[in-house]
Coordinates of C-alpha atoms in Angstrom, one line a residue:
Chain A
X1 CA 23.7 -81.2 -98.0
X2 CA 26.0 -82.1 -101.0
X3 CA 29.1 -80.0 -100.4
X4 CA 30.1 -80.1 -104.0
X5 CA 26.6 -78.6 -104.8
X6 CA 26.7 -76.1 -102.0
X7 CA 30.2 -74.8 -103.3
X8 CA 28.6 -74.5 -106.5
X9 CA 25.6 -72.4 -105.0
X10 CA 28.0 -70.2 -103.1
X11 CA 30.0 -69.4 -106.4
X12 CA 27.1 -67.7 -107.7
X13 CA 27.3 -65.2 -104.7
X14 CA 31.3 -64.7 -104.9
X15 CA 31.5 -64.8 -108.9
X16 CA 31.2 -61.3 -109.8
X17 CA 30.8 -60.4 -113.5
X18 CA 30.4 -56.7 -112.8
X19 CA 29.6 -54.5 -109.8
X20 CA 25.8 -55.3 -110.1
X21 CA 25.6 -58.2 -107.8
X22 CA 28.1 -56.8 -105.1
X23 CA 26.0 -53.5 -105.2
X24 CA 22.9 -55.4 -104.9
X25 CA 24.1 -57.7 -101.9
X26 CA 25.4 -54.6 -100.1
X27 CA 22.6 -52.3 -100.2
X28 CA 19.5 -53.4 -98.5
X29 CA 18.9 -51.5 -94.9
X30 CA 16.0 -53.6 -93.8
X31 CA 13.6 -50.4 -93.7
X32 CA 10.7 -52.9 -94.5
X33 CA 9.1 -49.8 -96.5
X34 CA 9.0 -52.4 -99.6
X35 CA 6.3 -54.4 -97.9
X36 CA 3.3 -52.7 -99.3
X37 CA 4.6 -52.9 -102.9
X38 CA 4.4 -56.7 -102.8
X39 CA 1.3 -58.5 -103.8
X40 CA 2.3 -61.4 -101.6
X41 CA 2.6 -59.2 -98.5
X42 CA -0.6 -57.4 -99.5
X43 CA -2.4 -60.8 -99.6
X44 CA -1.1 -62.7 -96.7
X45 CA 0.2 -59.6 -94.4
X46 CA 2.8 -62.2 -93.1
X47 CA 6.3 -60.8 -92.4
X48 CA 8.1 -63.7 -94.4
X49 CA 6.4 -62.2 -97.6
X50 CA 8.2 -58.8 -97.4
X51 CA 10.5 -58.3 -100.2
X52 CA 13.2 -57.2 -98.0
X53 CA 12.8 -60.5 -96.4
X54 CA 13.4 -62.5 -99.5
X55 CA 16.7 -60.2 -100.1
X56 CA 18.0 -60.9 -96.6
X57 CA 17.8 -64.6 -97.3
X58 CA 20.3 -64.3 -99.9
X59 CA 22.4 -61.2 -98.6
X60 CA 22.8 -63.4 -95.2
X61 CA 24.4 -66.2 -96.8
X62 CA 26.6 -63.9 -98.8
X63 CA 27.6 -62.1 -95.7
X64 CA 28.4 -65.5 -93.8
X65 CA 30.9 -66.6 -96.5
X66 CA 32.0 -63.3 -98.2
X67 CA 32.6 -60.6 -95.7
X68 CA 34.9 -60.2 -92.8
X69 CA 32.3 -59.5 -90.3
X70 CA 30.1 -62.2 -91.5
X71 CA 32.7 -64.8 -91.3
X72 CA 33.9 -63.8 -87.7
X73 CA 30.8 -62.2 -86.0
X74 CA 27.8 -63.8 -87.7
X75 CA 25.6 -63.4 -85.1
X76 CA 26.0 -59.6 -85.1
X77 CA 25.9 -59.2 -88.9
X78 CA 22.9 -61.5 -89.3
X79 CA 25.1 -63.9 -91.6
X80 CA 23.8 -67.4 -91.9
X81 CA 25.0 -70.6 -93.2
X82 CA 23.8 -72.2 -96.3
X83 CA 22.1 -75.6 -94.8
X84 CA 19.4 -77.8 -95.6
X85 CA 17.0 -75.6 -93.5
X86 CA 18.0 -72.5 -95.2
X87 CA 17.7 -74.1 -98.7
X88 CA 14.4 -75.1 -98.0
X89 CA 13.3 -71.6 -97.0
X90 CA 14.9 -70.2 -99.9
X91 CA 13.0 -72.7 -102.2
X92 CA 9.5 -71.8 -100.5
X93 CA 10.2 -68.2 -100.7
X94 CA 12.2 -67.5 -103.6
X95 CA 10.2 -69.9 -106.1
X96 CA 7.0 -70.1 -104.1
X97 CA 6.7 -66.6 -103.0
X98 CA 7.8 -64.3 -105.9
X99 CA 6.5 -63.8 -109.2
X100 CA 9.5 -61.8 -110.3
X101 CA 7.2 -59.0 -111.1
X102 CA 9.8 -56.2 -110.3
X103 CA 7.2 -54.0 -108.7
X104 CA 9.0 -53.6 -105.5
X105 CA 12.4 -52.5 -107.2
X106 CA 11.3 -48.9 -108.2
X107 CA 9.6 -48.5 -104.9
X108 CA 12.5 -49.5 -102.9
X109 CA 13.8 -46.4 -100.7
X110 CA 17.3 -47.6 -101.6
X111 CA 16.9 -48.8 -105.1
X112 CA 18.0 -52.6 -104.6
X113 CA 17.2 -54.4 -107.5
X114 CA 15.3 -57.2 -105.4
X115 CA 14.2 -59.3 -108.4
X116 CA 17.7 -59.5 -109.3
X117 CA 18.6 -60.9 -105.9
X118 CA 15.7 -63.3 -106.1
X119 CA 17.0 -64.6 -109.4
X120 CA 20.5 -64.8 -108.0
X121 CA 19.0 -67.1 -105.0
X122 CA 17.1 -69.0 -107.6
X123 CA 20.3 -69.6 -109.7
X124 CA 21.7 -70.9 -106.3
X125 CA 19.0 -73.2 -105.7
X126 CA 19.3 -74.4 -109.4
X127 CA 23.0 -75.4 -109.0
X128 CA 21.8 -77.4 -105.9
X129 CA 19.1 -79.1 -108.1
X130 CA 16.2 -77.6 -105.8
X131 CA 14.2 -75.9 -108.5
X132 CA 10.6 -77.1 -108.0
X133 CA 10.0 -80.3 -110.0
X134 CA 7.0 -78.9 -111.9
X135 CA 8.9 -75.9 -113.1
X136 CA 12.0 -77.8 -114.0
X137 CA 10.0 -80.4 -115.8
X138 CA 8.9 -77.4 -118.1
X139 CA 12.2 -76.5 -118.7
X140 CA 13.2 -79.9 -119.6
X141 CA 10.2 -80.2 -122.0
X142 CA 11.7 -77.4 -123.8
X143 CA 15.1 -78.5 -123.8
X144 CA 14.2 -82.2 -125.0
X145 CA 11.4 -81.4 -127.4
X146 CA 11.9 -77.6 -128.6
X147 CA 8.8 -76.3 -127.0
X148 CA 7.9 -76.3 -123.2
X149 CA 4.6 -78.3 -123.8
X150 CA 6.3 -81.0 -125.8
X151 CA 4.0 -80.5 -128.8
X152 CA 5.0 -83.0 -131.4
X153 CA 5.8 -81.3 -134.9
X154 CA 3.2 -83.0 -136.7
X155 CA 0.6 -82.0 -134.2
X156 CA 1.6 -78.5 -134.4
X157 CA 1.3 -78.9 -138.2
X158 CA -2.2 -80.2 -138.1
X159 CA -3.1 -77.2 -135.9
X160 CA -1.8 -74.9 -138.3
X161 CA -3.4 -76.6 -141.2
X162 CA -6.7 -76.3 -139.2
X163 CA -6.3 -72.6 -138.8
X164 CA -5.1 -72.6 -142.5
X165 CA -8.6 -73.8 -143.4
X166 CA -10.4 -71.6 -141.4
X167 CA -8.7 -68.6 -142.9
X168 CA -9.2 -69.9 -146.4
X169 CA -13.0 -70.3 -145.6
X170 CA -12.9 -66.5 -144.7
X171 CA -10.6 -65.1 -147.4
X172 CA -10.9 -67.5 -150.1
X173 CA -8.0 -69.6 -151.7
X174 CA -5.4 -66.8 -151.5
X175 CA -3.0 -68.5 -149.0
X176 CA -1.1 -69.7 -147.5
X177 CA -2.5 -67.5 -144.7
X178 CA 0.0 -69.0 -142.3
X179 CA 3.2 -69.6 -144.1
X180 CA 5.2 -72.5 -142.7
X181 CA 9.2 -72.8 -143.0
X182 CA 9.7 -70.4 -145.8
X183 CA 13.1 -68.9 -145.8
X184 CA 13.7 -65.5 -146.9
X185 CA 10.8 -63.9 -145.5
X186 CA 10.9 -60.4 -143.8
X187 CA 9.6 -61.9 -140.4
X188 CA 10.1 -65.0 -138.5
X189 CA 7.1 -64.9 -136.1
X190 CA 7.1 -67.1 -132.9
X191 CA 4.5 -68.5 -130.7
X192 CA 3.8 -69.3 -126.9
X193 CA 3.2 -73.0 -127.1
X194 CA -0.2 -72.4 -125.1
X195 CA -1.5 -70.9 -128.8
X196 CA -1.3 -74.2 -130.6
X197 CA -2.2 -76.3 -127.6
X198 CA -5.0 -74.2 -126.4
X199 CA -5.6 -71.1 -128.1
X200 CA -5.1 -71.6 -132.0
X201 CA -7.5 -68.8 -132.7
X202 CA -5.0 -66.3 -131.6
X203 CA -2.5 -67.6 -134.2
X204 CA -5.4 -67.2 -136.6
X205 CA -6.1 -63.5 -135.2
X206 CA -2.1 -62.8 -135.7
X207 CA -2.4 -64.4 -139.3
X208 CA -5.4 -62.1 -140.1
X209 CA -3.5 -59.2 -139.2
X210 CA -0.5 -60.2 -141.1
X211 CA -2.6 -60.9 -143.9
X212 CA -4.3 -57.3 -143.7
X213 CA -0.9 -55.8 -143.4
X214 CA 0.5 -57.6 -146.5
X215 CA 3.3 -58.7 -144.4
X216 CA 5.9 -61.3 -145.7
X217 CA 6.3 -63.6 -142.7
X218 CA 6.7 -67.3 -141.8
X219 CA 6.4 -69.6 -139.0
X220 CA 8.9 -72.4 -138.1
X221 CA 7.6 -75.7 -137.2
X222 CA 11.1 -76.7 -135.7
X223 CA 11.6 -73.8 -133.5
X224 CA 8.6 -71.2 -132.9
X225 CA 8.5 -71.4 -128.8
X226 CA 8.9 -67.6 -127.6
X227 CA 9.2 -68.8 -124.1
X228 CA 12.2 -69.6 -122.0
X229 CA 11.2 -71.0 -118.4
X230 CA 14.9 -71.4 -117.8
X231 CA 14.8 -67.5 -117.2
X232 CA 12.7 -68.4 -114.1
X233 CA 14.8 -71.5 -113.0
X234 CA 17.4 -69.2 -113.6
X235 CA 19.8 -71.9 -114.9
X236 CA 21.9 -69.6 -117.5
X237 CA 23.0 -72.7 -119.4
X238 CA 19.6 -73.9 -120.0
X239 CA 18.4 -70.6 -120.9
X240 CA 21.2 -70.2 -123.3
X241 CA 20.7 -73.3 -125.0
X242 CA 16.7 -72.4 -125.6
X243 CA 17.6 -68.8 -126.8
X244 CA 20.2 -70.3 -129.1
X245 CA 17.9 -72.5 -130.7
X246 CA 15.7 -69.3 -131.8
X247 CA 18.6 -67.3 -132.8
X248 CA 19.9 -70.1 -134.9
X249 CA 16.2 -70.7 -136.5
X250 CA 16.1 -66.8 -137.3
X251 CA 19.3 -67.2 -138.9
X252 CA 18.4 -70.1 -140.9
X253 CA 15.4 -68.8 -142.2
X254 CA 17.2 -65.7 -143.3
X255 CA 14.5 -63.3 -141.7
X256 CA 15.4 -59.7 -140.9
X257 CA 12.9 -59.4 -138.1
X258 CA 12.1 -61.9 -135.4
X259 CA 8.7 -60.9 -134.0
X260 CA 7.9 -61.9 -130.3
X261 CA 4.4 -63.3 -129.8
X262 CA 2.3 -62.0 -127.0
X263 CA 4.4 -63.3 -123.9
X264 CA 5.6 -61.0 -121.4
X265 CA 8.5 -63.3 -120.0
X266 CA 9.2 -64.8 -123.5
X267 CA 9.4 -61.4 -124.9
X268 CA 11.9 -60.3 -122.1
X269 CA 13.8 -63.6 -121.9
X270 CA 14.6 -63.3 -125.6
X271 CA 14.8 -59.4 -126.3
X272 CA 16.7 -58.7 -123.2
X273 CA 18.3 -61.1 -121.5
X274 CA 19.2 -63.8 -124.4
X275 CA 21.9 -61.7 -126.0
X276 CA 23.7 -61.6 -122.5
X277 CA 23.1 -65.4 -122.1
X278 CA 24.8 -65.9 -125.3
X279 CA 27.4 -63.1 -125.1
X280 CA 26.7 -61.4 -128.2
X281 CA 24.3 -58.7 -130.0
X282 CA 21.6 -60.5 -132.3
X283 CA 22.3 -59.8 -136.4
X284 CA 18.7 -59.2 -136.9
X285 CA 15.9 -57.1 -135.2
X286 CA 13.7 -58.3 -132.4
X287 CA 10.4 -56.5 -131.4
X288 CA 7.1 -57.7 -130.1
X289 CA 4.0 -58.1 -132.0
X290 CA 2.6 -55.3 -129.9
X291 CA 5.2 -52.8 -131.5
X292 CA 4.7 -54.4 -135.0
X293 CA 0.7 -53.9 -134.6
X294 CA 1.3 -50.5 -133.6
X295 CA 3.7 -49.8 -136.6
X296 CA 1.0 -51.3 -139.0
X297 CA -1.5 -48.8 -137.4
X298 CA 0.7 -45.8 -137.8
X299 CA 1.6 -46.6 -141.2
X300 CA -1.8 -47.2 -142.2
X301 CA -0.9 -50.8 -143.5
X302 CA -3.9 -52.1 -141.0
X303 CA -7.2 -50.2 -140.6
X304 CA -9.5 -50.8 -137.6
X305 CA -13.1 -50.0 -136.7
X306 CA -13.6 -49.8 -132.9
X307 CA -17.4 -50.2 -133.4
X308 CA -16.5 -53.9 -133.9
X309 CA -15.3 -54.3 -130.4
X310 CA -18.4 -52.7 -128.3
X311 CA -18.5 -52.8 -124.4
X312 CA -15.9 -51.7 -122.0
X313 CA -12.3 -52.8 -122.4
X314 CA -9.6 -52.5 -119.7
X315 CA -5.7 -53.6 -120.0
X316 CA -3.8 -55.5 -117.9
X317 CA -0.1 -54.7 -118.2
X318 CA 2.3 -57.7 -118.1
X319 CA 5.3 -56.9 -115.8
X320 CA 8.0 -58.4 -117.9
X321 CA 6.7 -56.5 -121.1
X322 CA 6.0 -53.5 -119.4
X323 CA 7.8 -52.9 -116.2
X324 CA 11.0 -54.8 -117.4
X325 CA 10.5 -54.2 -121.1
X326 CA 9.7 -50.7 -121.8
X327 CA 6.5 -51.4 -124.0
X328 CA 4.1 -49.1 -122.0
X329 CA 2.3 -47.1 -124.3
X330 CA 1.9 -49.0 -127.8
X331 CA -0.7 -51.2 -126.4
X332 CA -2.6 -48.3 -125.1
X333 CA -2.6 -46.6 -128.6
X334 CA -3.7 -49.9 -130.4
X335 CA -6.7 -50.5 -127.8
X336 CA -7.7 -46.7 -128.1
X337 CA -8.1 -47.2 -131.5
X338 CA -9.6 -50.6 -131.9
X339 CA -12.1 -50.6 -129.1
X340 CA -15.2 -48.6 -128.1
X341 CA -14.4 -47.7 -124.7
X342 CA -11.1 -48.2 -122.7
X343 CA -10.7 -47.9 -119.1
X344 CA -7.4 -47.8 -117.2
X345 CA -6.7 -50.1 -114.2
X346 CA -5.6 -48.2 -111.2
X347 CA -2.7 -48.3 -110.8
X348 CA -1.3 -49.2 -114.3
X349 CA 1.5 -49.0 -116.6
X350 CA 4.8 -49.6 -114.7
X351 CA 3.2 -49.5 -111.2
X352 CA 0.5 -52.2 -112.3
X353 CA 0.4 -55.3 -110.1
X354 CA 1.2 -58.7 -111.5
X355 CA -1.6 -60.8 -112.4
X356 CA 0.1 -63.6 -110.0
X357 CA 1.1 -65.8 -112.7
X358 CA 4.4 -64.6 -113.5
X359 CA 8.0 -65.9 -112.2
X360 CA 6.9 -69.4 -113.3
X361 CA 3.9 -69.4 -110.9
X362 CA 1.7 -70.9 -113.4
X363 CA 3.9 -73.6 -114.1
X364 CA 4.5 -74.3 -110.2
X365 CA 1.3 -76.2 -109.1
X366 CA 2.8 -76.7 -105.5
X367 CA 2.1 -73.0 -105.1
X368 CA -1.6 -72.9 -106.6
X369 CA -3.2 -71.7 -103.7
X370 CA -0.9 -68.9 -103.0
X371 CA -1.1 -67.9 -106.6
X372 CA -4.9 -67.6 -106.3
X373 CA -4.9 -65.8 -103.0
X374 CA -2.5 -63.2 -104.2
X375 CA -4.4 -62.8 -107.5
X376 CA -7.2 -61.0 -105.3
X377 CA -5.7 -57.7 -105.9
X378 CA -6.0 -58.2 -109.5
X379 CA -9.4 -59.2 -109.3
X380 CA -10.3 -56.0 -107.2
X381 CA -8.6 -54.0 -109.9
X382 CA -10.7 -55.5 -112.6
X383 CA -13.8 -55.3 -111.0
X384 CA -13.2 -51.5 -110.0
X385 CA -13.0 -50.7 -113.8
X386 CA -16.5 -52.2 -114.5
X387 CA -15.1 -53.6 -117.9
X388 CA -16.3 -56.7 -119.7
X389 CA -13.5 -57.5 -121.4
X390 CA -9.8 -57.7 -120.2
X391 CA -7.0 -57.1 -122.7
X392 CA -3.5 -58.3 -122.1
X393 CA -0.6 -59.0 -124.3
X394 CA 0.8 -62.2 -122.8
X395 CA -0.5 -65.7 -123.0
X396 CA 0.7 -66.3 -119.5
X397 CA -1.2 -63.7 -118.0
X398 CA -4.3 -64.8 -120.2
X399 CA -4.1 -68.2 -118.5
X400 CA -3.9 -66.7 -115.0
X401 CA -6.6 -64.0 -115.8
X402 CA -9.3 -66.7 -117.1
X403 CA -8.5 -68.6 -113.8
X404 CA -9.0 -65.4 -111.6
X405 CA -12.3 -64.7 -113.7
X406 CA -13.7 -68.1 -112.6
X407 CA -12.1 -68.1 -109.0
X408 CA -13.4 -64.4 -108.4
X409 CA -16.6 -64.7 -110.4
X410 CA -15.7 -61.6 -112.4
X411 CA -17.6 -62.4 -115.4
X412 CA -15.3 -60.8 -117.8
X413 CA -13.9 -62.1 -121.2
X414 CA -10.0 -62.3 -121.5
X415 CA -8.5 -61.5 -124.7
X416 CA -5.1 -61.0 -126.3
X417 CA -4.1 -57.6 -128.1
X418 CA -4.0 -59.4 -131.4
X419 CA -7.7 -60.9 -131.0
X420 CA -8.9 -57.5 -130.2
X421 CA -7.1 -55.9 -133.1
X422 CA -8.0 -58.8 -135.5
X423 CA -11.7 -58.5 -134.3
X424 CA -11.6 -54.7 -135.2
X425 CA -10.0 -55.1 -138.7
X426 CA -11.3 -53.6 -141.7
X427 CA -10.5 -55.4 -145.1
X428 CA -10.7 -53.2 -148.4
Chain B
X1 CA 43.9 -32.0 -79.9
X2 CA 43.3 -34.4 -77.0
X3 CA 43.9 -38.2 -77.3
X4 CA 40.3 -39.2 -78.0
X5 CA 40.0 -36.7 -80.9
X6 CA 43.2 -38.2 -82.4
X7 CA 41.7 -41.7 -81.8
X8 CA 38.6 -40.6 -83.6
X9 CA 40.3 -38.9 -86.6
X10 CA 42.5 -42.2 -86.7
X11 CA 39.3 -44.2 -86.9
X12 CA 37.9 -42.2 -89.6
X13 CA 40.9 -42.1 -91.7
X14 CA 40.9 -45.9 -91.2
X15 CA 37.1 -46.1 -92.1
X16 CA 38.0 -43.9 -95.4
X17 CA 40.7 -46.4 -96.4
X18 CA 38.5 -49.4 -96.0
X19 CA 35.7 -47.4 -97.7
X20 CA 38.0 -46.6 -100.8
X21 CA 39.0 -50.2 -101.0
X22 CA 35.1 -51.0 -101.3
X23 CA 34.8 -48.1 -103.9
X24 CA 38.0 -49.2 -105.9
X25 CA 36.5 -52.8 -106.3
X26 CA 33.4 -51.4 -107.5
X27 CA 34.8 -49.4 -110.0
X28 CA 37.1 -52.2 -111.1
X29 CA 34.1 -54.5 -111.2
X30 CA 32.6 -51.9 -113.8
X31 CA 29.3 -51.7 -115.2
X32 CA 27.3 -54.7 -116.7
X33 CA 27.7 -55.3 -120.4
X34 CA 24.7 -55.5 -121.9
X35 CA 24.5 -57.1 -125.6
X36 CA 20.9 -56.2 -125.9
X37 CA 20.0 -53.3 -128.4
X38 CA 19.0 -50.5 -126.2
X39 CA 15.4 -49.1 -126.1
X40 CA 15.8 -46.2 -124.3
X41 CA 19.0 -43.7 -122.8
X42 CA 20.9 -45.0 -119.9
X43 CA 22.1 -41.7 -119.3
X44 CA 18.6 -40.4 -118.8
X45 CA 17.6 -43.3 -116.7
X46 CA 20.4 -42.8 -114.3
X47 CA 19.4 -39.0 -114.1
X48 CA 15.9 -40.0 -113.6
X49 CA 16.9 -42.6 -110.9
X50 CA 18.6 -39.8 -108.8
X51 CA 16.1 -37.2 -109.3
X52 CA 12.5 -37.7 -110.0
X53 CA 12.7 -41.6 -109.1
X54 CA 13.6 -40.6 -105.8
X55 CA 10.6 -38.3 -105.5
X56 CA 8.2 -39.2 -102.8
X57 CA 5.3 -39.0 -105.2
X58 CA 6.8 -41.7 -107.2
X59 CA 7.8 -44.1 -104.3
X60 CA 5.2 -46.0 -102.4
X61 CA 8.0 -46.4 -99.6
X62 CA 7.6 -42.7 -99.4
X63 CA 4.2 -41.7 -99.7
X64 CA 2.6 -44.8 -98.1
X65 CA 5.0 -43.7 -94.9
X66 CA 5.2 -40.3 -94.8
X67 CA 6.1 -39.9 -90.9
X68 CA 8.9 -42.6 -91.4
X69 CA 10.4 -41.1 -94.7
X70 CA 10.4 -37.6 -93.3
X71 CA 11.9 -38.9 -90.0
X72 CA 14.5 -40.5 -92.1
X73 CA 15.3 -37.7 -94.5
X74 CA 15.8 -35.5 -91.3
X75 CA 18.0 -38.2 -89.8
X76 CA 20.0 -38.4 -92.7
X77 CA 20.3 -34.6 -93.0
X78 CA 21.4 -34.5 -89.4
X79 CA 24.2 -37.1 -90.2
X80 CA 25.5 -35.2 -93.1
X81 CA 25.6 -32.0 -90.9
X82 CA 27.3 -33.7 -88.3
X83 CA 30.0 -35.2 -90.7
X84 CA 30.3 -31.6 -91.9
X85 CA 31.0 -30.4 -88.5
X86 CA 33.2 -33.2 -87.7
X87 CA 35.3 -32.0 -90.4
X88 CA 35.3 -28.3 -89.3
X89 CA 36.2 -29.3 -86.0
X90 CA 39.6 -30.4 -87.5
X91 CA 40.5 -26.9 -88.0
X92 CA 38.3 -24.8 -86.2
X93 CA 36.3 -25.0 -82.9
X94 CA 33.4 -22.4 -82.7
X95 CA 32.8 -20.6 -79.4
X96 CA 30.0 -22.3 -77.2
X97 CA 26.9 -20.3 -76.7
X98 CA 26.8 -18.7 -80.1
X99 CA 24.6 -19.2 -83.1
X100 CA 27.5 -21.0 -84.8
X101 CA 26.9 -24.0 -82.0
X102 CA 23.2 -22.9 -80.9
X103 CA 21.7 -23.4 -84.5
X104 CA 23.6 -26.6 -85.5
X105 CA 23.1 -28.2 -81.8
X106 CA 19.4 -27.6 -82.3
X107 CA 19.3 -29.1 -85.9
X108 CA 21.4 -32.2 -84.8
X109 CA 18.9 -32.9 -81.7
X110 CA 16.0 -32.9 -84.1
X111 CA 17.9 -35.4 -86.1
X112 CA 18.9 -37.3 -83.2
X113 CA 15.2 -37.6 -82.2
X114 CA 14.2 -38.7 -85.5
X115 CA 17.1 -41.4 -85.5
X116 CA 15.8 -42.4 -82.0
X117 CA 12.2 -42.6 -83.3
X118 CA 13.4 -44.8 -86.1
X119 CA 15.3 -47.1 -83.7
X120 CA 12.4 -47.4 -81.5
X121 CA 9.9 -48.3 -84.3
X122 CA 12.3 -50.9 -85.3
X123 CA 12.3 -52.3 -81.9
X124 CA 8.7 -52.2 -81.3
X125 CA 7.3 -53.0 -84.8
X126 CA 6.9 -56.9 -85.1
X127 CA 7.4 -56.5 -88.9
X128 CA 10.8 -54.6 -88.7
X129 CA 11.8 -56.5 -85.5
X130 CA 11.6 -59.6 -87.5
X131 CA 13.7 -58.3 -90.2
X132 CA 16.5 -56.9 -88.3
X133 CA 19.6 -58.1 -87.0
X134 CA 21.8 -56.7 -84.4
X135 CA 23.9 -54.5 -87.0
X136 CA 20.4 -52.6 -87.7
X137 CA 20.3 -51.6 -84.1
X138 CA 23.8 -50.8 -83.5
X139 CA 24.3 -49.0 -86.7
X140 CA 21.3 -46.7 -85.9
X141 CA 22.2 -46.4 -82.2
X142 CA 25.7 -45.3 -83.2
X143 CA 24.8 -42.7 -85.7
X144 CA 21.9 -41.3 -83.4
X145 CA 24.1 -41.1 -80.4
X146 CA 27.1 -39.4 -82.6
X147 CA 24.3 -36.8 -83.5
X148 CA 23.0 -36.2 -80.0
X149 CA 26.5 -36.2 -78.3
X150 CA 27.7 -33.6 -80.9
X151 CA 24.6 -31.3 -80.3
X152 CA 25.6 -31.8 -76.5
X153 CA 29.2 -31.4 -77.1
X154 CA 28.6 -27.9 -79.0
X155 CA 26.6 -26.7 -76.0
X156 CA 28.5 -28.0 -73.5
X157 CA 32.2 -28.5 -74.6
X158 CA 33.0 -30.4 -71.5
X159 CA 30.9 -33.3 -72.8
X160 CA 32.8 -33.7 -76.0
X161 CA 34.6 -36.7 -75.0
X162 CA 31.4 -38.7 -75.3
X163 CA 31.0 -37.5 -78.9
X164 CA 34.5 -38.4 -79.8
X165 CA 34.6 -41.8 -78.4
X166 CA 31.1 -42.5 -79.9
X167 CA 32.7 -41.6 -83.4
X168 CA 35.5 -43.6 -82.9
X169 CA 33.2 -46.6 -82.5
X170 CA 31.2 -45.4 -85.3
X171 CA 34.1 -45.3 -87.9
X172 CA 35.4 -48.5 -87.0
X173 CA 31.8 -50.1 -87.4
X174 CA 31.1 -48.3 -90.5
X175 CA 32.7 -50.3 -93.1
X176 CA 31.6 -53.5 -92.0
X177 CA 27.9 -53.3 -91.2
X178 CA 24.9 -51.8 -93.0
X179 CA 26.3 -48.2 -92.7
X180 CA 28.1 -49.0 -96.0
X181 CA 25.0 -48.3 -97.7
X182 CA 25.9 -44.6 -97.4
X183 CA 28.3 -45.5 -100.5
X184 CA 26.2 -48.5 -102.0
X185 CA 23.2 -46.4 -102.2
X186 CA 24.8 -44.5 -104.9
X187 CA 25.8 -47.5 -106.9
X188 CA 22.3 -49.2 -106.3
X189 CA 20.7 -45.8 -107.7
X190 CA 23.2 -46.1 -110.7
X191 CA 22.2 -49.7 -111.5
X192 CA 18.6 -49.2 -111.1
X193 CA 18.7 -45.8 -113.7
X194 CA 20.8 -48.2 -116.0
X195 CA 18.3 -51.1 -116.0
X196 CA 15.2 -48.9 -116.4
X197 CA 17.0 -46.4 -118.7
X198 CA 18.4 -48.9 -121.0
X199 CA 15.0 -50.5 -121.5
X200 CA 13.0 -47.3 -122.0
X201 CA 11.1 -47.6 -118.6
X202 CA 12.6 -44.5 -117.1
X203 CA 12.1 -41.7 -117.4
X204 CA 8.6 -42.1 -117.2
X205 CA 6.3 -39.1 -117.4
X206 CA 3.3 -41.3 -116.2
X207 CA 3.4 -43.8 -113.5
X208 CA -0.2 -43.7 -112.3

């Protein structure tokens, strides 16, 4: 093992910004009662998938190098060296067997922030250059091209122009319906690059909502990517670079509001983590399009007809938006107003199970088999609702849910919240 | 006081000193600076974390494992009672054979039984055994033995030396192993409440 990289990794454990890391490293009592709160353990029933076991991988290294007892009596304290074997196990367990869904955290008997420790371990691996290649490639694409799918600007513009034509066909020549690079607008809207790449109709859906609400908004062709996969690779410097670009673009466009597209981790990474990556609060308001759509509905700026969305709808709560982002009720209020019949999954809200695509899992094809196995829990949840449509305000979840749909033969439709609202819009 | 009592209280004092060092370090490190605009109340989140957030109804670790959860609660209550009696013994020795000794002895016996049950579970359950290191066994053993020895000493004072020697070892072990969670538990709940409170996830009236 490269000693320089090892020392950098160990510094992550000894470099305390505040009392949080030290607290989490010192608190787990190995009660093992977190096991059933983890979808990996529920799917595989193997000890290595217990959240406490993942915590132990990180804390055992910390004890070995940072505590008196761990340095002098490692065997008694379960303190372990950071060597090649340990690093491989860390990679497999912290990247390949945790979707950072945070579900185990509120259920921990002590209250250990398990996902925080997993991210700490990932940060160590990042320092050692051991981020899975597929995930690192996604981060690199964002760093090098400005979006994680490396979509060239002209290709993006072509896609937007195509959607603009569709909207012009529907509403007449009152556009632009998707304003590009217009400074001084009230809202700068962001996108998950999956939208221009695979789901352009979801851009059109949001544009219809903006049009109905009479919003002053724009997209930027230079920087529209809401995602930040460095949040998953846990490289703080990379995460800060990606976040800074969006902050700079909002400032350059002079927008009062930055509205985050339907992307769980992107929302969290920008709304909650980016100000801390950058060490300063944002000089503009940041909100998700879920909150914005509810605002439009409550202010009467848009009107919806639930009969336009017949059938039984259920809702998948994206972990980063709900459990780690506090957006819990708005999507429910919106759905209840916009669809014929809404049925909750069990459990739901902050207790909902991850779809399995979080934590960068969708980007890491190395772990595809595991990802689809743990998704069985979500498939069962969906099946039990009897719903024909699964709605989720997250494009990452949409992708995973579509794969679950095919893999487990659920025969459901998967939609974003904006698509459902757009379908229900009434234009006076 | 006998020499072994002095020894035990000396170890206790040393333990307090080291734990005070841990505590001062935590306080000096301070709370995380969060530049993200809050969506909820940190204070309400922290209050929830120490109250409803710990309710067995809200935690799978409790309601899916009720026997273990209850045994853990009784074991910890026994520990607090033992510490209380340990401090009282500094200034007052209750006469054996009275309710002042028989009732605490009975309660401590139940606590010790629960501790022993949890220890046995750790030894025989593969999931827990694979998760455990020697400190997990030693820490539980010392606390369980302390409760049992105190119960015995309250009934039969001549057996007191076992209690004092056990607590001496316990206090010396305490600051170095998992028993530190007695202090870090509160810090963990604080951080948990801070995180979920600021983001508007806690307090949550509806979880299921």
